[in-house]
mmCIF file of C-alpha atoms in Angstrom:
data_model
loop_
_atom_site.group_PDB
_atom_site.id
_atom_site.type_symbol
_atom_site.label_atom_id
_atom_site.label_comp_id
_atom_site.label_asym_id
_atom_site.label_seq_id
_atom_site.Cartn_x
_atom_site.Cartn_y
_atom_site.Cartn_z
ATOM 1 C CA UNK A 1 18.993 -39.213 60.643
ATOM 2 C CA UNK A 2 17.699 -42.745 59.532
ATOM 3 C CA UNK A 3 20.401 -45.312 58.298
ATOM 4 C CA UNK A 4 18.305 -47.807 56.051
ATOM 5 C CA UNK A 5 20.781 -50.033 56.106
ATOM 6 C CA UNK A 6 19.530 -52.668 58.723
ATOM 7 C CA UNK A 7 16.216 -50.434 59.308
ATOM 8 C CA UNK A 8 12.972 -52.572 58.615
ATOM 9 C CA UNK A 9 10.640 -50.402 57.315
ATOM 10 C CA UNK A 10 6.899 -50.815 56.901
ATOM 11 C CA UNK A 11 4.842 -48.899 54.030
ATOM 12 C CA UNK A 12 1.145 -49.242 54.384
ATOM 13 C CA UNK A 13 -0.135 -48.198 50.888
ATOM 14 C CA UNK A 14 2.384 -49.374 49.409
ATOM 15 C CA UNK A 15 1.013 -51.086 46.889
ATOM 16 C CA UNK A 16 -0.786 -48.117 45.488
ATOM 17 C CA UNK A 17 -0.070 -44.773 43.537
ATOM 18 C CA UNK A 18 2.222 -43.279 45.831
ATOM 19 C CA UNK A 19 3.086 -46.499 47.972
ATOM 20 C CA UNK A 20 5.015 -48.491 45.076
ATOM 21 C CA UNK A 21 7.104 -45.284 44.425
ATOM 22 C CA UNK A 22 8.058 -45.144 47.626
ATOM 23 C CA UNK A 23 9.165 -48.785 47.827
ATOM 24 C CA UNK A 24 11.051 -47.688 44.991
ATOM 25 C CA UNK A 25 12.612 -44.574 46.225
ATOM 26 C CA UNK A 26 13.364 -46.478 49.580
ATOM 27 C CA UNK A 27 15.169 -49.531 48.007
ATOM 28 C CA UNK A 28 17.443 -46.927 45.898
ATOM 29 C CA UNK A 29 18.002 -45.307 49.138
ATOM 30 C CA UNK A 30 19.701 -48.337 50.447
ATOM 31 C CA UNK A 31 16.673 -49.911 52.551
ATOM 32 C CA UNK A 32 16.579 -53.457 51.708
ATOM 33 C CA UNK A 33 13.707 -54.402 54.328
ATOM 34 C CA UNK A 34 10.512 -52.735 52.813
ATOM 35 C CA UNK A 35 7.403 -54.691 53.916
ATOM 36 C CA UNK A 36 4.133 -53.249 51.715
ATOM 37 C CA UNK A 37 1.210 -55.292 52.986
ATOM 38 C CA UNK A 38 -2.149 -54.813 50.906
ATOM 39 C CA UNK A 39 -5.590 -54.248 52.176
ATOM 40 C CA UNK A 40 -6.612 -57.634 51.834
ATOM 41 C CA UNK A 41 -4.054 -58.738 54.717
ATOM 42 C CA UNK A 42 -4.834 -56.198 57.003
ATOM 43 C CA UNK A 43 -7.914 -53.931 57.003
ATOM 44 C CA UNK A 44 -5.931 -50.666 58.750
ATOM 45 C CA UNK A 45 -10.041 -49.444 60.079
ATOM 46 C CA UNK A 46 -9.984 -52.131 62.362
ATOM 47 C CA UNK A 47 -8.270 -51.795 65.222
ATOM 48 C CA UNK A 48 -7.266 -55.965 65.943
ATOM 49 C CA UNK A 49 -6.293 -56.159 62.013
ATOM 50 C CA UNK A 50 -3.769 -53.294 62.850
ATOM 51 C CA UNK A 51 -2.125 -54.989 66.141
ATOM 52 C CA UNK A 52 -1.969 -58.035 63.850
ATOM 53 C CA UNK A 53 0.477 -56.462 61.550
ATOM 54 C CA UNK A 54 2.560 -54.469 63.653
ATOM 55 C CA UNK A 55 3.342 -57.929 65.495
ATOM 56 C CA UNK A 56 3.354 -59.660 62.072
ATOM 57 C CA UNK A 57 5.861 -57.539 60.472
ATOM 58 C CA UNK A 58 8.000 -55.839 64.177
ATOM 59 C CA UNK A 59 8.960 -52.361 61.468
ATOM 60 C CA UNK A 60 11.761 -49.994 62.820
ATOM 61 C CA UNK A 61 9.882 -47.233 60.469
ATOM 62 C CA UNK A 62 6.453 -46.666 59.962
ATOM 63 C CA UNK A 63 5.818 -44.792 56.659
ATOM 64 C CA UNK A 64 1.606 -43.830 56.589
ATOM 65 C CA UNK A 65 0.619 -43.515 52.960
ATOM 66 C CA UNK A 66 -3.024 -45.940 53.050
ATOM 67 C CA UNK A 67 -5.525 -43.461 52.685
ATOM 68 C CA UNK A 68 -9.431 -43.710 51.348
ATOM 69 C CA UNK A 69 -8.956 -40.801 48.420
ATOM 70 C CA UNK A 70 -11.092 -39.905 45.577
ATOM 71 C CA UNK A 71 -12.084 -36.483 43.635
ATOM 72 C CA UNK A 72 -14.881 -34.218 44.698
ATOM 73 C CA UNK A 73 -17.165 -36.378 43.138
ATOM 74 C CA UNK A 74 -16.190 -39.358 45.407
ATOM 75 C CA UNK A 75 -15.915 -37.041 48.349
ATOM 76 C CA UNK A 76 -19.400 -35.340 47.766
ATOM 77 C CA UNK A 77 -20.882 -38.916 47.652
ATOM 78 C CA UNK A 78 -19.276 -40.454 50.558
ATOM 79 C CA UNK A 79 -17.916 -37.847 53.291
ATOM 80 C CA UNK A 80 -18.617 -40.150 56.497
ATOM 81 C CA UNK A 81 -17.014 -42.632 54.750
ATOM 82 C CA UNK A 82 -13.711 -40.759 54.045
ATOM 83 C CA UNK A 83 -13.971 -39.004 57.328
ATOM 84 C CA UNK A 84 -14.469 -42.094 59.663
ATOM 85 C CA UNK A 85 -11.715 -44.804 57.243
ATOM 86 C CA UNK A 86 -8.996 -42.344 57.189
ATOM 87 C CA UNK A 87 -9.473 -41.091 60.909
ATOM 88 C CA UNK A 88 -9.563 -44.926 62.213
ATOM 89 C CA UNK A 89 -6.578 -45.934 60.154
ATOM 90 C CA UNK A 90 -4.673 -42.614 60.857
ATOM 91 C CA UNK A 91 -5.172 -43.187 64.391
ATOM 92 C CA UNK A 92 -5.065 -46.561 65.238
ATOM 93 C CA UNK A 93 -2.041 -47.114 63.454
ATOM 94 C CA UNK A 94 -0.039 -44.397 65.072
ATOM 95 C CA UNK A 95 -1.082 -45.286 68.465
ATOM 96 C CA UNK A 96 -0.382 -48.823 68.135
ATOM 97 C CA UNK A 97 2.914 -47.577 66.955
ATOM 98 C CA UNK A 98 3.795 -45.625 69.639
ATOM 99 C CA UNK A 99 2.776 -49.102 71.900
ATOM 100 C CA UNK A 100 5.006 -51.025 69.574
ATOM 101 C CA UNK A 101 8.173 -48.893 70.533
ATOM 102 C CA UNK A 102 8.133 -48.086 66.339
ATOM 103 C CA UNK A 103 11.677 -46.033 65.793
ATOM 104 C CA UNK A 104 9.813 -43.547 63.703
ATOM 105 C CA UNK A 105 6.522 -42.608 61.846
ATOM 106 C CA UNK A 106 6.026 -40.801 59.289
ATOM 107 C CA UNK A 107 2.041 -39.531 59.091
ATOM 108 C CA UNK A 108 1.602 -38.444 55.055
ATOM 109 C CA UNK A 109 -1.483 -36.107 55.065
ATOM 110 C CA UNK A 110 -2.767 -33.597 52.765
ATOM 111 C CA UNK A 111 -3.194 -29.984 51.164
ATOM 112 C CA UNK A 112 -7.016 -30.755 51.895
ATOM 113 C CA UNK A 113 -6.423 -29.661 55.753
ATOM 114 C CA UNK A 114 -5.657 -26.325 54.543
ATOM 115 C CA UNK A 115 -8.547 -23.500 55.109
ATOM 116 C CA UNK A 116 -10.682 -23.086 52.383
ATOM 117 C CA UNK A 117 -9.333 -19.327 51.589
ATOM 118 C CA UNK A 118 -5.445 -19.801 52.902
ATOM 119 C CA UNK A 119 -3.470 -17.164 51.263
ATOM 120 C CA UNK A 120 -1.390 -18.232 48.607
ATOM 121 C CA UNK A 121 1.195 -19.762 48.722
ATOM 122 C CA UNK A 122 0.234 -22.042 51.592
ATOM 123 C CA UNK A 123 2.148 -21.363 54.462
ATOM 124 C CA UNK A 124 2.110 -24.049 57.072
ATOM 125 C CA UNK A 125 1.752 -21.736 59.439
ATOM 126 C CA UNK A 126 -1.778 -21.070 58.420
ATOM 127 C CA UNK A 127 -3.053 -24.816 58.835
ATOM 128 C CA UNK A 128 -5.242 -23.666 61.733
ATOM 129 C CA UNK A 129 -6.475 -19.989 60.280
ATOM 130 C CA UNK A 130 -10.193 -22.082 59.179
ATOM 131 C CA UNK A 131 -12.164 -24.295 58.035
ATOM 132 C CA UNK A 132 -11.199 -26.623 54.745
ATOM 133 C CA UNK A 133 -13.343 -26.269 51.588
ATOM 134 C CA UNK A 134 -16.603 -28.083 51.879
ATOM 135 C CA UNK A 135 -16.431 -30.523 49.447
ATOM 136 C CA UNK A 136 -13.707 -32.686 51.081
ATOM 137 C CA UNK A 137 -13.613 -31.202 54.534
ATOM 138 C CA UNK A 138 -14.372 -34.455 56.427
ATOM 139 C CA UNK A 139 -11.658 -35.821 54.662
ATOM 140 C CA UNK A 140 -8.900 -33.280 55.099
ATOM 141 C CA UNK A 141 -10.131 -32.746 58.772
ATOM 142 C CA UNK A 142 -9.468 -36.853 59.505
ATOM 143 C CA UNK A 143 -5.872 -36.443 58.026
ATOM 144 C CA UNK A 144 -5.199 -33.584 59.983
ATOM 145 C CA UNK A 145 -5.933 -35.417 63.256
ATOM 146 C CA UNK A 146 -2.486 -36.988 62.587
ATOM 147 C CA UNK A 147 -0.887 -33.666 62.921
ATOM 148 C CA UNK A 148 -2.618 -33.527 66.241
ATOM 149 C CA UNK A 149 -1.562 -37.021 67.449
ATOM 150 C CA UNK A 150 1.766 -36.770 66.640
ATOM 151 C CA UNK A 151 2.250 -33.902 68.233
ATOM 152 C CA UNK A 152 0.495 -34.700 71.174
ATOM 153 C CA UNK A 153 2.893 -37.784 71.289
ATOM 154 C CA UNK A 154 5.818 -36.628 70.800
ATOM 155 C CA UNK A 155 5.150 -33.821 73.872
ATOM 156 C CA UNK A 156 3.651 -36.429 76.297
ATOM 157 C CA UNK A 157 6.358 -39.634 75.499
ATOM 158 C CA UNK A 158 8.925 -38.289 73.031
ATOM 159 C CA UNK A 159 7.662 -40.375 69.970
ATOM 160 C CA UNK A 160 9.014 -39.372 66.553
ATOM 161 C CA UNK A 161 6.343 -38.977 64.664
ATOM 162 C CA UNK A 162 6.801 -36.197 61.892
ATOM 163 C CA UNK A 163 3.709 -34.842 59.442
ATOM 164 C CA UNK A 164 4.057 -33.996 55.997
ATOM 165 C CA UNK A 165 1.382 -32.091 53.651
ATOM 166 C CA UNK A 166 1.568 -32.923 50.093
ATOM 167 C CA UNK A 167 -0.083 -31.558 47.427
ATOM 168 C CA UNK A 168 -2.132 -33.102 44.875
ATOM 169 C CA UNK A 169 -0.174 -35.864 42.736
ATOM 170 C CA UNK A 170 -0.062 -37.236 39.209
ATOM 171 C CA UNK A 171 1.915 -39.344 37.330
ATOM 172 C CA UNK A 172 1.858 -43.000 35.644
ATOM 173 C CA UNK A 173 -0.150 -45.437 38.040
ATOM 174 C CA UNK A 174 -2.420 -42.872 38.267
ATOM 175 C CA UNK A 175 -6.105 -43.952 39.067
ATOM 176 C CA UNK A 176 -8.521 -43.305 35.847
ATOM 177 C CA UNK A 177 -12.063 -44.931 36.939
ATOM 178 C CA UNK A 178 -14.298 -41.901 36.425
ATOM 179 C CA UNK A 179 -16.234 -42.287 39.503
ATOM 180 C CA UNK A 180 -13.508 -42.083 42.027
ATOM 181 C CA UNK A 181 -10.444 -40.432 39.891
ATOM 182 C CA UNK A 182 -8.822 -37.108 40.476
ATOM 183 C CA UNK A 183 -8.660 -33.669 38.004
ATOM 184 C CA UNK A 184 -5.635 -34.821 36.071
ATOM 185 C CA UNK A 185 -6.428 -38.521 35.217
ATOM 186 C CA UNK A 186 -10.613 -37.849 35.085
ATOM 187 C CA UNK A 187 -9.321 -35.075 32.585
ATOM 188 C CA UNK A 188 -7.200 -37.106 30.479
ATOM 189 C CA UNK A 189 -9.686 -39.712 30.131
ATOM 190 C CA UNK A 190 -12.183 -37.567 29.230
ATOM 191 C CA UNK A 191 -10.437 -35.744 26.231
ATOM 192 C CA UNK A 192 -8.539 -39.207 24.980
ATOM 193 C CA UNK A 193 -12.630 -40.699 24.347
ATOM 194 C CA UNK A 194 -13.508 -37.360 23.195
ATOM 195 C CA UNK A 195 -10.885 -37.062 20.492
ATOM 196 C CA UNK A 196 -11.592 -41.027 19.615
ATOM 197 C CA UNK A 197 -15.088 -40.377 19.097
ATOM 198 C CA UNK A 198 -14.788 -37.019 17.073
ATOM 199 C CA UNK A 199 -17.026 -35.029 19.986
ATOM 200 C CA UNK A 200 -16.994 -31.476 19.533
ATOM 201 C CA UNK A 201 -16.912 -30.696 23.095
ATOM 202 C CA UNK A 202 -15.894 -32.172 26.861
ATOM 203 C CA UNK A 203 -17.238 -31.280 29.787
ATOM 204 C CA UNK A 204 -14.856 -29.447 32.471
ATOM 205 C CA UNK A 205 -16.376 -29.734 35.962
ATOM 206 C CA UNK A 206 -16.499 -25.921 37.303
ATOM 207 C CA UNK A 207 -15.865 -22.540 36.119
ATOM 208 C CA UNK A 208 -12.325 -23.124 35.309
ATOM 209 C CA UNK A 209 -11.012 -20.000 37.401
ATOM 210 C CA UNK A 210 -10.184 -22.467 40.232
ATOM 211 C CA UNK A 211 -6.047 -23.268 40.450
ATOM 212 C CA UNK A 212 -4.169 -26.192 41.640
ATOM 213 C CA UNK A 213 -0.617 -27.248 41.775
ATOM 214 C CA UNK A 214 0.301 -30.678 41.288
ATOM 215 C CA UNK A 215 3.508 -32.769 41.868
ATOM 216 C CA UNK A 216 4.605 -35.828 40.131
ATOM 217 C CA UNK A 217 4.510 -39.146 42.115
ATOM 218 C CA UNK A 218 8.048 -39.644 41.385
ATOM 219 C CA UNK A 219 8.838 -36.948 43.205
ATOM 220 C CA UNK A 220 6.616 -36.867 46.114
ATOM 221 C CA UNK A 221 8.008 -39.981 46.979
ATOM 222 C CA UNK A 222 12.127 -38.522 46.916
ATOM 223 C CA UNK A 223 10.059 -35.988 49.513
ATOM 224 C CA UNK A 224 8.571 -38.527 51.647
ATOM 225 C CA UNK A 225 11.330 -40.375 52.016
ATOM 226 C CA UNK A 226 13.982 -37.648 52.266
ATOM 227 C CA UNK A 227 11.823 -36.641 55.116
ATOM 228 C CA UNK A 228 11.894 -39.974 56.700
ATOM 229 C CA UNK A 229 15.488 -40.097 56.478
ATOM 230 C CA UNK A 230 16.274 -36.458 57.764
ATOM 231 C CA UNK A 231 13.737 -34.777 59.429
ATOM 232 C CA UNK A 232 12.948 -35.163 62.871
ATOM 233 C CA UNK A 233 10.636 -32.234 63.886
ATOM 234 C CA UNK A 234 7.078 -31.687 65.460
ATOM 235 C CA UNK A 235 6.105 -28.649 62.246
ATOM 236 C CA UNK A 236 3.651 -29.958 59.824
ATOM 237 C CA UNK A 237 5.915 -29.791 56.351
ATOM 238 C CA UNK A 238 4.762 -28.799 52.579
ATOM 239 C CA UNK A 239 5.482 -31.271 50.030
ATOM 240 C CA UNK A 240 4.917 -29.463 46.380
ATOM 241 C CA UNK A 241 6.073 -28.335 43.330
ATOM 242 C CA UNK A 242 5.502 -24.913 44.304
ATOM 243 C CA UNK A 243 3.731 -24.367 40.836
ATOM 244 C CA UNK A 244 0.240 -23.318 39.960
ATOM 245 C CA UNK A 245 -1.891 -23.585 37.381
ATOM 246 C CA UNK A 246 -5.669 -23.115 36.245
ATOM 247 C CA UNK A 247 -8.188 -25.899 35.658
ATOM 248 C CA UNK A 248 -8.765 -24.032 32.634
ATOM 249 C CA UNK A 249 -5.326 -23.977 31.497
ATOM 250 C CA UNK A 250 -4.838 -27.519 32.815
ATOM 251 C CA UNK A 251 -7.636 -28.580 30.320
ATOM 252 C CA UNK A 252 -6.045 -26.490 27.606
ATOM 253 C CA UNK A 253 -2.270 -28.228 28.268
ATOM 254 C CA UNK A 254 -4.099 -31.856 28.398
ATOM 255 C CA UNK A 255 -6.006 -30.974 24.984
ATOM 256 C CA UNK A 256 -2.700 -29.621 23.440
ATOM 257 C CA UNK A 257 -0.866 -32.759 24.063
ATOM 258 C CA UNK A 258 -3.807 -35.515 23.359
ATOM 259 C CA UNK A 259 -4.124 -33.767 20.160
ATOM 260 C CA UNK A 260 -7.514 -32.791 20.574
ATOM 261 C CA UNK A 261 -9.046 -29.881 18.997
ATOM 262 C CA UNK A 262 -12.922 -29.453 20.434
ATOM 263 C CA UNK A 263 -14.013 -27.414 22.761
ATOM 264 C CA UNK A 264 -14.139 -27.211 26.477
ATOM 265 C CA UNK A 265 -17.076 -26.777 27.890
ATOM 266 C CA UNK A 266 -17.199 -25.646 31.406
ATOM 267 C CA UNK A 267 -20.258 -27.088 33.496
ATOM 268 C CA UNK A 268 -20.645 -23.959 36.455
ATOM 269 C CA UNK A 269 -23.355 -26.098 38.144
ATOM 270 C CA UNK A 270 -20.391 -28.208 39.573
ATOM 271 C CA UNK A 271 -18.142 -27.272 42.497
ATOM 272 C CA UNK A 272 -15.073 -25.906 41.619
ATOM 273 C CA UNK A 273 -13.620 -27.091 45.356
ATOM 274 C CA UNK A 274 -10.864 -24.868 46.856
ATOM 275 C CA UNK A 275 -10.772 -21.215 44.900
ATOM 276 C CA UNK A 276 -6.896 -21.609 44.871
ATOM 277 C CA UNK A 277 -4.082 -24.157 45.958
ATOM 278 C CA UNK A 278 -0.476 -23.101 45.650
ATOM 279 C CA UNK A 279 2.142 -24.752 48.691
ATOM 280 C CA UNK A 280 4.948 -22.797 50.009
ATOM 281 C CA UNK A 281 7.698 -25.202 49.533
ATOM 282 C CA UNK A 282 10.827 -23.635 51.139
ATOM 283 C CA UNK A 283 10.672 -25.342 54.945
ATOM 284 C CA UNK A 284 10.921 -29.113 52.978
ATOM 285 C CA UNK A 285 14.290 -27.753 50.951
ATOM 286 C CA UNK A 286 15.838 -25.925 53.702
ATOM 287 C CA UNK A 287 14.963 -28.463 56.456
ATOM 288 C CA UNK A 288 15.736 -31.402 54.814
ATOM 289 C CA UNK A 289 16.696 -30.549 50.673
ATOM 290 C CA UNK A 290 13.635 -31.105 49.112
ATOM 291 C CA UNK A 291 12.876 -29.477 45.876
ATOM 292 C CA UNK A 292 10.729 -30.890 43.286
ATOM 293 C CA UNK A 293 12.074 -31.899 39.859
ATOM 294 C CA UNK A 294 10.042 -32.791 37.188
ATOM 295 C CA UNK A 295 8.643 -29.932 34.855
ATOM 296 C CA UNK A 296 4.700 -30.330 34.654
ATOM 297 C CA UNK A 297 4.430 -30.355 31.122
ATOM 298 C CA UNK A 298 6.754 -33.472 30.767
ATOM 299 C CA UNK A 299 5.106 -34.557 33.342
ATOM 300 C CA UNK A 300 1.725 -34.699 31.794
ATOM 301 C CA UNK A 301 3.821 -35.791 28.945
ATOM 302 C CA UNK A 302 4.736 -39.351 30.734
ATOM 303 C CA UNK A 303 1.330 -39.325 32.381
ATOM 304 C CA UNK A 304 -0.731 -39.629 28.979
ATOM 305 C CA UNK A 305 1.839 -41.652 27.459
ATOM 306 C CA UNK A 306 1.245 -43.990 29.903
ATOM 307 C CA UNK A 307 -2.450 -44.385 30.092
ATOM 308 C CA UNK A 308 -2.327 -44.712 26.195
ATOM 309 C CA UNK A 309 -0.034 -47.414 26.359
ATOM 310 C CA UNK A 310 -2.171 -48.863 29.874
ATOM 311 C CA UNK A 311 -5.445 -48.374 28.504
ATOM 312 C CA UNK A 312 -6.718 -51.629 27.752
ATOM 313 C CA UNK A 313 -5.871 -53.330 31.365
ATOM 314 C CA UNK A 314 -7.068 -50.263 33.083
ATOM 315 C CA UNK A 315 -10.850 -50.483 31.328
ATOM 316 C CA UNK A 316 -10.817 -54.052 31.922
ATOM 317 C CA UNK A 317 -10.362 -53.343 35.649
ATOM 318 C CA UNK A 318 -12.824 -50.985 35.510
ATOM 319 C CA UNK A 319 -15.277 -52.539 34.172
ATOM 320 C CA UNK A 320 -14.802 -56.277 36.395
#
């Protein structure tokens, strides 16, 4: 078990979604030695940059949260590019760890590793049972490597390096530029300009049939870190809500609380991605007391409140 107290712990990411929530989590948790270096510093895809902070900043914990991530859209677009970034950074940075004589690493991956038909809910046990759905396959495929690696470490040299899975996020911080942005944020942004502009419909990518569950950032970074602190194991672990929901009735649930009252139109000449996603969540409570808290509606709740409240800033980035 990790004592943060005197631990010097290194989030890369951390400046991002999931990263600052972490910092968060990790400096309630007692840590008071949280380095969160951006990109800018240190470019994780190359090789040198990723020596240079490991020496830089001599962590105790590694905590792997920098990631290239983006929709279906983004992934559709760009699939070498999400397949070679993540691999290099995933990679490198683990093995330079392991060099470094790093205490601990903890390699964050994702439900996109899963096989495209996975019965649900998704047991971990089934990581290896086929291939991921198309659409973001070289992605998923390049964070699963991890898995690989850190097992493959910790059998030839004993290094601790522990993989988690979590399921797709949402929250306040979110990411809302349309070209890169996931379901949830892509959605509210859609229906907030549609109900602005009095349009009597907004387009749904998909048939709608397609599920999901989704965790709040909040708490997929008490997961992370409660993982961090207390699990030391080579199993890949689940970190979800363990609740699932159609795009459809996602769309619906956004609507209802943005006040809009058009229609949704779904487009069926766009992917709909995996046909279902669902986590079973029971190894991350019983293994180290994990258990999501934050109902989804409320959820969504503090998610459009705060892109309402954010909106200006975030257009103006946007648009620079």
């Amino acid at each position: 078990m990790v004592d943060w107290l005197g631990r010097r712990t290194l989030v890369t990411g951390g400046s991002g979604f999931l990263g600052q929530q972490v910092v968060a989590e990790l400096s309630e948790r007692g840590c008071r030695d949280v380095i969160a270096p951006g990109h800018r510093a240190y470019d994780l895809v190359d090789g040198d940059a990723t020596r240079r902070m490991l020496s830089d900043t001599r962590p105790d914990v590694v905590i792997h949260l920098a990631a290239r991530v983006g929709g279906i859209g983004a992934n559709r677009a760009h699939p070498a590019d999400f397949f070679y970034d993540n691999l290099m950074m995933g990679a490198q940075l683990m093995h330079e760890s392991w060099r470094a004589g790093i205490e601990k690493f903890v390699a964050v991956g994702t439900v996109c590793a899963y096989p495209k038909h996975t019965p649900v809910p998704f047991k971990e046990d089934a990581l290896w049972n086929g291939y991921p759905e198309e659409t973001n396959a070289p992605y998923g495929l390049a964070k699963k490597m991890l898995l690989v690696q850190a097992q493959a470490y910790r059998e030839q040299s004993g290094f601790n390096a522990i993989y988690l899975l979590p399921v797709n996020l949402y929250g306040p911080g979110d990411n809302f530029d349309p070209l890169d942005s996931h379901v949830i944020p892509a959605l509210i942004r859609k229906v907030v300009e549609a109900k602005e502009r009095n349009l009597p419909a907004v387009e749904v990518w998909g048939t709608g049939r397609a599920t999901r569950e989704f965790l709040f950032v909040r708490d997929a970074a008490r997961g992370i870190v409660a993982a961090a602190e207390r699990y030391d194991g080579s199993e890949p672990v689940n970190i979800g809500s363990g609740m699932e929901i159609s795009i459809r009735d996602l769309a619906g649930l956004i609507a209802r609380i943005v006040g809009y009252h058009g229609q949704l139109a779904f487009d069926t000449t766009k992917p709909d991605g995996q046909p279902r996603r669902c986590l079973d969540t029971s190894r991350a409570e019983e293994w180290f007391g994990f258990r999501a808290q934050t109902e989804f509606a409320s959820g969504l709740q503090h998610t459009v409140d705060w892109y309402l409240a954010n909106r200006p800033r975030i257009e103006e980035a946007v648009t620079v």
